[in-house]
Coordinates of C-alpha atoms in Angstrom, one line a residue:
Chain A
M215 CA 156.0 56.9 85.2
K216 CA 156.5 53.7 87.2
I217 CA 153.7 52.8 89.6
T218 CA 153.0 49.9 91.9
T219 CA 149.9 48.1 93.2
P220 CA 147.9 48.2 95.4
L221 CA 147.1 51.8 94.3
T222 CA 147.4 54.5 97.0
D223 CA 145.7 57.9 97.2
E224 CA 149.1 59.5 96.5
T225 CA 149.7 57.5 93.3
I226 CA 146.2 58.1 92.0
A227 CA 146.4 61.8 92.7
K228 CA 149.6 62.0 90.6
L229 CA 148.1 60.2 87.5
K230 CA 146.8 62.4 84.7
A231 CA 145.1 61.5 81.5
G232 CA 147.8 60.9 78.8
D233 CA 150.5 59.7 81.3
K234 CA 152.4 56.6 80.1
V235 CA 152.7 54.2 83.0
L236 CA 154.5 51.0 83.8
I237 CA 152.6 49.0 86.4
T238 CA 154.3 46.6 88.7
G239 CA 152.7 44.3 91.3
T240 CA 149.5 42.2 91.6
I241 CA 146.6 42.8 89.2
Y242 CA 143.5 40.7 88.8
T243 CA 141.8 39.5 85.6
A244 CA 138.1 39.6 85.0
R245 CA 135.9 40.1 82.0
D246 CA 132.2 39.8 81.1
A247 CA 131.1 36.6 82.9
A248 CA 133.3 37.1 86.0
H249 CA 132.0 40.7 86.4
L250 CA 128.4 39.4 86.4
R251 CA 129.3 37.0 89.2
L252 CA 131.2 39.6 91.2
V253 CA 128.4 42.1 91.1
N254 CA 125.8 39.4 91.9
L255 CA 127.9 38.5 95.0
I256 CA 128.0 42.2 96.1
N257 CA 124.2 42.5 95.6
E258 CA 123.7 39.4 97.8
N259 CA 126.1 40.8 100.4
K260 CA 128.4 37.9 100.0
A261 CA 132.2 37.9 100.1
L262 CA 134.1 38.3 96.8
P263 CA 136.8 35.7 95.8
F264 CA 139.5 38.4 96.3
D265 CA 139.6 41.7 98.1
I266 CA 139.1 44.4 95.4
K267 CA 140.1 47.2 97.8
N268 CA 142.7 49.4 96.1
Q269 CA 143.3 46.8 93.4
I270 CA 143.4 46.9 89.6
I271 CA 141.2 44.7 87.4
Y272 CA 142.6 43.9 83.9
Y273 CA 139.9 43.1 81.4
V274 CA 141.5 40.1 79.6
G275 CA 140.8 36.5 78.6
P276 CA 144.3 35.1 77.8
T277 CA 145.0 32.3 75.3
P278 CA 146.2 29.0 76.9
A279 CA 149.9 29.0 77.9
K280 CA 152.2 27.0 75.6
P281 CA 154.7 24.7 77.3
G282 CA 157.3 26.9 78.9
Q283 CA 155.1 30.0 79.0
V284 CA 153.7 31.6 82.1
I285 CA 150.6 32.8 80.2
G286 CA 149.5 32.9 76.6
S287 CA 148.8 36.1 74.7
A288 CA 147.1 38.5 77.0
G289 CA 146.0 41.8 75.6
P290 CA 143.0 44.0 76.8
T291 CA 139.4 43.3 75.7
T292 CA 137.0 46.2 75.0
S293 CA 136.0 47.9 78.3
Y294 CA 132.5 49.2 77.5
R295 CA 131.0 45.7 78.1
M296 CA 132.1 46.0 81.7
D297 CA 130.5 49.5 82.0
P298 CA 127.2 48.1 83.6
Y299 CA 129.3 46.5 86.4
A300 CA 132.2 48.9 86.9
P301 CA 130.5 51.6 89.1
T302 CA 129.4 48.9 91.7
L303 CA 133.0 47.6 91.9
L304 CA 134.4 51.1 92.2
K305 CA 131.9 51.9 95.0
H306 CA 133.3 48.8 96.8
G307 CA 136.9 49.9 96.7
L308 CA 138.3 48.9 93.2
R309 CA 140.7 51.7 92.2
G310 CA 141.9 50.8 88.8
M311 CA 140.8 49.2 85.5
I312 CA 142.8 48.3 82.4
G313 CA 141.1 47.7 79.1
K314 CA 140.7 49.3 75.6
G315 CA 138.2 51.7 74.2
D316 CA 136.2 54.5 75.8
R317 CA 133.9 54.2 78.9
N318 CA 130.4 55.6 79.3
Q319 CA 129.6 58.7 81.3
T320 CA 128.3 56.7 84.3
V321 CA 131.7 55.0 84.6
K322 CA 133.6 58.2 84.1
D323 CA 131.5 59.9 86.9
A324 CA 132.2 56.9 89.2
I325 CA 135.9 57.1 88.5
K326 CA 135.9 60.7 89.7
K327 CA 133.6 60.1 92.6
Y328 CA 135.4 57.1 94.0
K329 CA 138.9 58.4 93.0
A330 CA 139.9 55.7 90.6
V331 CA 141.7 55.5 87.3
Y332 CA 141.0 53.9 83.9
F333 CA 144.1 52.7 82.0
G334 CA 144.2 51.9 78.3
A335 CA 146.4 49.2 77.0
V336 CA 147.1 48.5 73.3
G337 CA 144.4 46.2 72.0
G338 CA 145.9 43.5 69.8
A339 CA 149.4 43.8 71.3
A340 CA 148.7 40.6 73.3
A341 CA 152.0 38.8 72.6
L342 CA 154.0 41.9 73.6
I343 CA 152.0 42.6 76.8
S344 CA 152.2 39.0 78.0
K345 CA 156.0 39.5 78.4
S346 CA 155.3 41.8 81.3
I347 CA 153.3 39.0 83.1
K348 CA 155.6 37.0 85.4
K349 CA 153.3 34.8 87.4
V350 CA 149.7 33.6 87.1
E351 CA 147.4 32.0 89.6
L352 CA 143.9 31.0 88.9
I353 CA 141.8 32.1 91.9
A354 CA 138.2 31.7 91.0
Y355 CA 135.6 30.5 88.4
E356 CA 137.8 27.9 86.7
D357 CA 134.6 26.8 84.8
L358 CA 134.8 30.0 82.9
G359 CA 138.0 29.0 81.1
A360 CA 139.6 32.1 79.6
E361 CA 137.1 34.2 81.6
A362 CA 138.2 32.8 85.0
I363 CA 139.7 35.2 87.6
R364 CA 143.4 35.1 87.6
K365 CA 145.9 36.8 89.9
L366 CA 148.8 38.2 87.9
E367 CA 152.2 39.4 89.0
V368 CA 153.3 42.0 86.5
V369 CA 156.5 43.9 86.0
D370 CA 156.4 47.1 84.0
F371 CA 153.0 46.4 82.4
P372 CA 152.6 49.2 79.7
A373 CA 149.5 51.3 79.8
L374 CA 148.2 54.9 79.4
V375 CA 146.1 56.9 81.8
V376 CA 142.8 57.4 80.0
N377 CA 140.4 58.7 82.7
D378 CA 141.8 60.3 85.9
I379 CA 140.2 61.6 89.1
Y380 CA 140.2 65.1 87.7
G381 CA 137.7 64.3 85.0
N382 CA 140.2 64.4 82.2
D383 CA 139.7 62.1 79.3
L384 CA 142.6 61.2 77.0
I385 CA 140.3 59.8 74.3
I386 CA 138.0 62.8 74.0
D387 CA 140.9 65.4 74.3
N388 CA 143.2 63.7 71.8
I389 CA 140.5 62.9 69.2
K390 CA 139.6 66.6 69.3
K391 CA 143.2 67.5 68.7
Y392 CA 143.6 65.4 65.6
K393 CA 140.1 65.8 64.1
V394 CA 140.1 67.7 60.8
D395 CA 136.9 69.7 60.4
D396 CA 136.5 70.7 56.8
K397 CA 132.7 70.8 56.8
N398 CA 130.7 73.8 57.8
E399 CA 128.9 72.9 60.9
Chain B
M119 CA 135.3 14.0 39.1
R120 CA 138.1 14.4 41.6
Y121 CA 137.9 12.8 45.0
I122 CA 139.1 15.0 47.9
N123 CA 140.0 13.2 51.0
R124 CA 138.4 14.1 54.4
D125 CA 141.8 14.1 56.1
I126 CA 143.1 16.8 53.8
I127 CA 140.2 19.1 54.7
V128 CA 140.7 18.5 58.5
E129 CA 144.4 19.0 58.3
T130 CA 144.2 22.1 56.1
V131 CA 141.7 23.8 58.4
E132 CA 143.8 23.0 61.5
R133 CA 146.9 24.4 59.9
L134 CA 145.3 27.6 58.6
C135 CA 143.6 28.3 61.9
I136 CA 147.0 28.3 63.6
E137 CA 148.8 30.1 60.8
A138 CA 146.2 32.9 60.7
N139 CA 146.5 33.5 64.4
Y140 CA 150.4 33.4 64.5
N141 CA 151.4 35.0 61.2
I142 CA 150.2 38.4 60.2
E143 CA 149.8 38.7 56.4
D144 CA 152.4 40.7 54.5
D145 CA 149.9 43.1 53.1
V146 CA 148.6 44.0 56.6
M147 CA 152.2 44.4 57.9
E148 CA 153.0 46.7 55.0
A149 CA 149.8 48.8 55.7
L150 CA 150.8 49.0 59.4
N151 CA 154.3 50.3 58.5
N152 CA 152.7 52.8 56.1
S153 CA 150.5 54.0 58.9
L154 CA 153.4 54.4 61.2
R155 CA 155.2 56.5 58.6
N156 CA 152.1 58.7 58.1
E157 CA 150.9 59.1 61.7
I158 CA 151.6 62.5 63.3
S159 CA 150.4 61.8 66.8
P160 CA 153.3 60.7 69.1
T161 CA 150.9 58.4 71.1
G162 CA 149.6 57.1 67.8
K163 CA 153.1 56.4 66.6
D164 CA 153.9 54.7 69.9
V165 CA 150.8 52.5 69.6
L166 CA 151.6 51.5 66.0
S167 CA 155.2 50.6 66.9
Q168 CA 153.9 48.4 69.7
I169 CA 151.4 46.7 67.3
I170 CA 154.2 46.0 64.7
E171 CA 156.5 44.8 67.4
N172 CA 153.8 42.5 68.7
D173 CA 153.0 41.0 65.3
L174 CA 156.7 40.3 64.8
I175 CA 156.9 38.6 68.2
A176 CA 153.8 36.5 67.4
R177 CA 155.4 35.4 64.1
N178 CA 158.8 34.7 65.5
D179 CA 157.6 32.9 68.7
S180 CA 154.7 31.1 67.1
V181 CA 152.1 32.6 69.5
P182 CA 148.8 34.2 68.8
M183 CA 149.1 37.9 68.0
C184 CA 145.9 38.7 69.9
Q185 CA 144.3 36.8 72.8
D186 CA 141.0 37.0 71.0
T187 CA 141.7 34.2 68.5
G188 CA 138.2 34.7 67.3
V189 CA 135.3 32.7 66.0
V190 CA 136.3 30.9 62.8
I191 CA 134.6 32.0 59.6
V192 CA 135.0 29.8 56.6
F193 CA 134.3 30.7 53.0
L194 CA 134.0 27.3 51.3
E195 CA 133.9 27.1 47.5
I196 CA 133.3 23.7 46.1
G197 CA 134.0 22.9 42.5
N198 CA 131.1 21.0 40.8
D199 CA 133.6 18.3 39.7
V200 CA 134.6 17.6 43.2
H201 CA 133.5 14.3 44.8
I202 CA 133.1 14.1 48.6
D203 CA 131.3 11.3 50.4
Y204 CA 131.5 12.7 54.0
D205 CA 130.0 15.7 55.9
I206 CA 132.4 18.5 54.9
Y207 CA 131.0 20.8 57.7
E208 CA 131.9 18.2 60.2
A209 CA 135.4 17.8 58.7
I210 CA 135.9 21.6 58.9
N211 CA 134.8 21.7 62.5
E212 CA 137.1 18.9 63.4
G213 CA 139.9 21.0 61.8
V214 CA 138.9 24.0 63.9
R215 CA 138.8 21.8 67.1
N216 CA 142.3 20.5 66.4
G217 CA 143.7 23.9 65.4
Y218 CA 142.4 25.6 68.6
N219 CA 143.6 22.8 70.8
H220 CA 147.0 22.1 69.2
G221 CA 147.7 25.8 68.5
Y222 CA 147.0 26.9 72.1
L223 CA 144.3 29.2 70.8
R224 CA 141.5 30.6 73.0
K225 CA 138.2 29.0 72.9
S226 CA 135.8 31.8 72.5
V227 CA 132.5 30.3 71.4
V228 CA 129.4 29.8 73.5
R229 CA 126.8 27.2 72.6
H230 CA 123.8 29.5 72.9
P231 CA 123.7 33.3 72.8
L232 CA 121.6 33.5 75.9
D233 CA 122.8 30.6 78.2
R234 CA 126.4 31.3 77.2
V235 CA 128.1 28.0 78.0
N236 CA 131.5 27.7 76.3
T237 CA 131.7 24.8 73.8
K238 CA 135.4 24.5 74.9
D239 CA 136.7 23.7 71.4
N240 CA 135.8 26.9 69.5
T241 CA 133.3 25.1 67.3
P242 CA 131.1 25.5 65.5
A243 CA 132.6 27.6 62.8
V244 CA 130.4 29.9 60.7
I245 CA 130.6 28.4 57.2
H246 CA 129.5 30.1 54.0
T247 CA 129.3 27.7 51.0
K248 CA 129.4 28.5 47.3
L249 CA 129.3 26.1 44.4
I250 CA 131.9 27.0 41.7
S251 CA 133.0 25.3 38.4
G252 CA 136.0 23.0 38.3
D253 CA 137.4 20.2 40.4
K254 CA 139.0 22.1 43.3
I255 CA 138.0 23.4 46.8
N256 CA 138.8 26.9 47.8
L257 CA 139.0 27.5 51.6
L258 CA 139.3 30.9 53.2
I259 CA 139.7 30.7 56.9
A260 CA 139.3 33.8 59.0
A261 CA 139.7 34.2 62.8
K262 CA 137.4 37.1 63.6
G263 CA 137.7 38.9 67.0
A264 CA 134.6 40.2 68.7
G265 CA 135.9 43.7 69.5
S266 CA 135.6 44.8 65.9
E267 CA 132.7 42.5 65.0
N268 CA 130.6 44.1 67.8
M269 CA 131.1 47.5 66.1
S270 CA 129.5 46.3 62.9
L271 CA 125.9 46.9 61.7
V272 CA 123.3 46.5 59.0
K273 CA 120.9 49.3 58.2
M274 CA 118.2 49.6 55.5
L275 CA 118.5 53.0 53.9
T276 CA 116.1 54.4 51.4
P277 CA 117.2 55.1 47.8
A278 CA 116.7 58.9 48.5
E279 CA 119.4 58.8 51.2
G280 CA 121.8 57.7 48.5
I281 CA 125.6 58.0 48.6
E282 CA 125.5 60.8 51.2
G283 CA 123.4 58.6 53.5
V284 CA 125.9 55.7 53.1
K285 CA 128.9 58.0 53.9
D286 CA 127.2 59.5 56.9
L287 CA 126.4 56.1 58.3
V288 CA 130.0 54.8 57.8
I289 CA 131.5 58.0 59.3
D290 CA 129.2 57.9 62.3
T291 CA 129.8 54.2 62.9
V292 CA 133.6 54.5 62.8
F293 CA 133.6 57.7 65.0
N294 CA 131.3 56.3 67.6
A295 CA 133.3 53.1 67.9
K296 CA 136.4 55.1 68.6
G297 CA 139.1 52.7 70.1
K298 CA 136.7 49.8 70.7
P299 CA 137.4 47.9 67.5
C300 CA 141.2 48.3 67.7
P301 CA 142.0 50.8 65.0
P302 CA 143.6 51.2 62.6
I303 CA 140.7 49.2 61.2
I304 CA 139.7 47.9 57.8
V305 CA 136.1 48.9 56.9
G306 CA 134.1 46.4 54.9
L307 CA 131.1 48.0 53.3
G308 CA 128.3 45.9 51.7
L309 CA 125.9 47.8 49.5
G310 CA 122.8 46.4 47.9
G311 CA 121.3 42.9 47.7
T312 CA 118.9 42.3 50.6
F313 CA 119.2 42.6 54.4
E314 CA 121.3 39.4 54.8
K315 CA 123.1 39.7 51.5
S316 CA 124.5 43.1 52.4
A317 CA 126.1 41.6 55.6
L318 CA 127.8 38.9 53.6
L319 CA 129.0 41.4 51.1
A320 CA 130.6 43.4 53.9
K321 CA 132.2 40.3 55.3
E322 CA 133.6 39.4 51.9
A323 CA 134.9 43.0 51.5
V324 CA 137.1 42.8 54.7
M325 CA 138.6 39.6 53.4
R326 CA 140.0 41.3 50.3
P327 CA 143.7 42.0 50.0
I328 CA 144.4 45.4 51.6
N329 CA 145.9 46.9 48.4
D330 CA 143.3 45.9 45.8
Q331 CA 140.6 48.2 44.5
S332 CA 137.0 47.5 43.6
P333 CA 136.5 46.8 39.8
D334 CA 133.3 48.9 40.1
P335 CA 134.1 52.6 39.5
I336 CA 131.5 54.0 42.0
A337 CA 132.6 51.6 44.7
R338 CA 136.3 52.4 43.9
K339 CA 135.7 56.1 44.4
L340 CA 133.7 55.5 47.6
E341 CA 136.6 53.4 49.0
K342 CA 139.0 56.3 48.4
D343 CA 136.7 59.0 49.6
L344 CA 135.7 57.2 52.7
L345 CA 139.3 56.3 53.7
E346 CA 140.2 60.0 53.4
E347 CA 137.2 61.1 55.5
I348 CA 137.7 58.4 58.2
N349 CA 141.3 59.4 58.6
K350 CA 140.2 63.0 59.3
L351 CA 138.1 61.9 62.3
G352 CA 141.0 62.1 64.7
V353 CA 140.3 58.7 66.3
G354 CA 143.7 57.3 65.5
P355 CA 145.4 54.1 66.6
L356 CA 143.4 52.4 69.4
G357 CA 141.3 55.6 69.7
F358 CA 144.1 57.5 71.5
G359 CA 143.9 60.2 68.8
G360 CA 145.7 60.5 65.5
T361 CA 145.4 60.4 61.8
Q362 CA 145.6 56.7 61.2
T363 CA 142.1 55.4 62.0
A364 CA 141.7 53.1 59.0
L365 CA 144.1 51.0 56.9
A366 CA 141.6 50.5 54.1
V367 CA 137.9 50.7 53.1
K368 CA 136.6 47.9 50.9
V369 CA 133.2 48.3 49.2
N370 CA 131.4 45.3 47.7
V371 CA 128.2 45.9 45.8
Y372 CA 125.2 43.8 44.5
P373 CA 122.0 44.7 42.6
C374 CA 119.0 45.4 44.9
H375 CA 115.3 46.1 44.9
I376 CA 114.0 49.5 43.5
A377 CA 112.8 50.4 47.0
S378 CA 115.9 49.4 49.0
L379 CA 119.4 50.5 49.8
P380 CA 120.8 47.9 52.2
V381 CA 124.0 49.0 53.9
A382 CA 126.2 46.7 56.0
I383 CA 129.3 47.8 57.7
N384 CA 131.7 45.1 59.0
I385 CA 134.6 46.4 61.0
Q386 CA 137.9 44.5 61.0
C387 CA 140.6 45.2 63.7
H388 CA 144.3 45.8 62.8
A389 CA 144.9 42.1 63.5
S390 CA 143.3 41.1 60.3
R391 CA 143.7 37.3 60.2
H392 CA 142.7 35.2 57.3
K393 CA 144.4 32.6 55.1
K394 CA 143.3 31.3 51.7
I395 CA 144.1 28.0 50.0
T396 CA 143.1 25.9 47.0
I397 CA 142.9 22.2 47.4

């Protein structure tokens, strides 16, 4: 399914865990250090460096671009490290997150409550994924290097819906499907 | 005595840092292709195809296969007939600095675990030194990502917990990690020694070629049994469900105290990146 950003209620309502999506539009990068700063700003009632309303944050710290490249390799980092911050951002209007690995229950509950979606990308497919990133602009926290916040223009960025607004969880459901239980429990 | 020039160390480390990040090793590529053949989950197959395509792009375009170009781990073996009159650790770090700058690799090291200021050149490397016989230097350079490293652990079991305790710990660790360490993973298991020795054994285990087997019969059986059990967990490629959760399990053992059973589990993601050279 092809989807565009910013995410609308209609788009989010259509997305179900397990759906393969191709994302086109603007997405923002942020990982550990940037999340800490964003949440601190929210707690201090200060403005964020970009409007997170209806946007998607991609958990990534790219490699430096080689001459001729728009961006270096740019695959997802592990999402659980952002679990302590994600509910605050969702409460303030963020609607999508892209990363790898499962989320904790608090984040899953917030995804349902605030009608958002968690997308999984293929960890370690960084050279492949970077081909869908067409434009990069550093918008905040340059001092953080790879962890700075960047505005990305993406075309057909490949991802899977992991957690949807209906409480479905691709990771839990699919692992159950392929688990071989040969022990007496 | 054989004199080994400082420049050779610096240049070799620089080159291997870049090569490790751009060029997947043939044994890993072969294991990924085997996984693709054996995977039954459509999503799992799709993920594995993307990983293989990615690794080929990285190799052909000379770009890092993963954005986490890791912290550099160096296994340095120095022959007792080698003469060096410089600080070899400094030389290695200069090679890392050059490799990460010239190779457009990400600088992922902070100077202090709590103040977390980036050193901006990916130094210092973590260097393990061993004295060996002969007049050569062996260098193994690994770029280790944090996604898989963060899923690793050391636990001191009791002798009574035995092999079942070890198996349960490995299975629980891999299952709980799910997609976080980027499966299909390589599991390095260090058994015995002491607290710190077991961790080093586990790290040495993940550096072994994917297709080799432990010379120790108990460890060899454990490698086979654990791989089978892990691949029944259902975790699959990137944790999206499937039968291909691990490419290999490697078990390294060492004698230990009568009261101890140290167990270290080091997890390696599918982007297993290390290069070995003899100078």
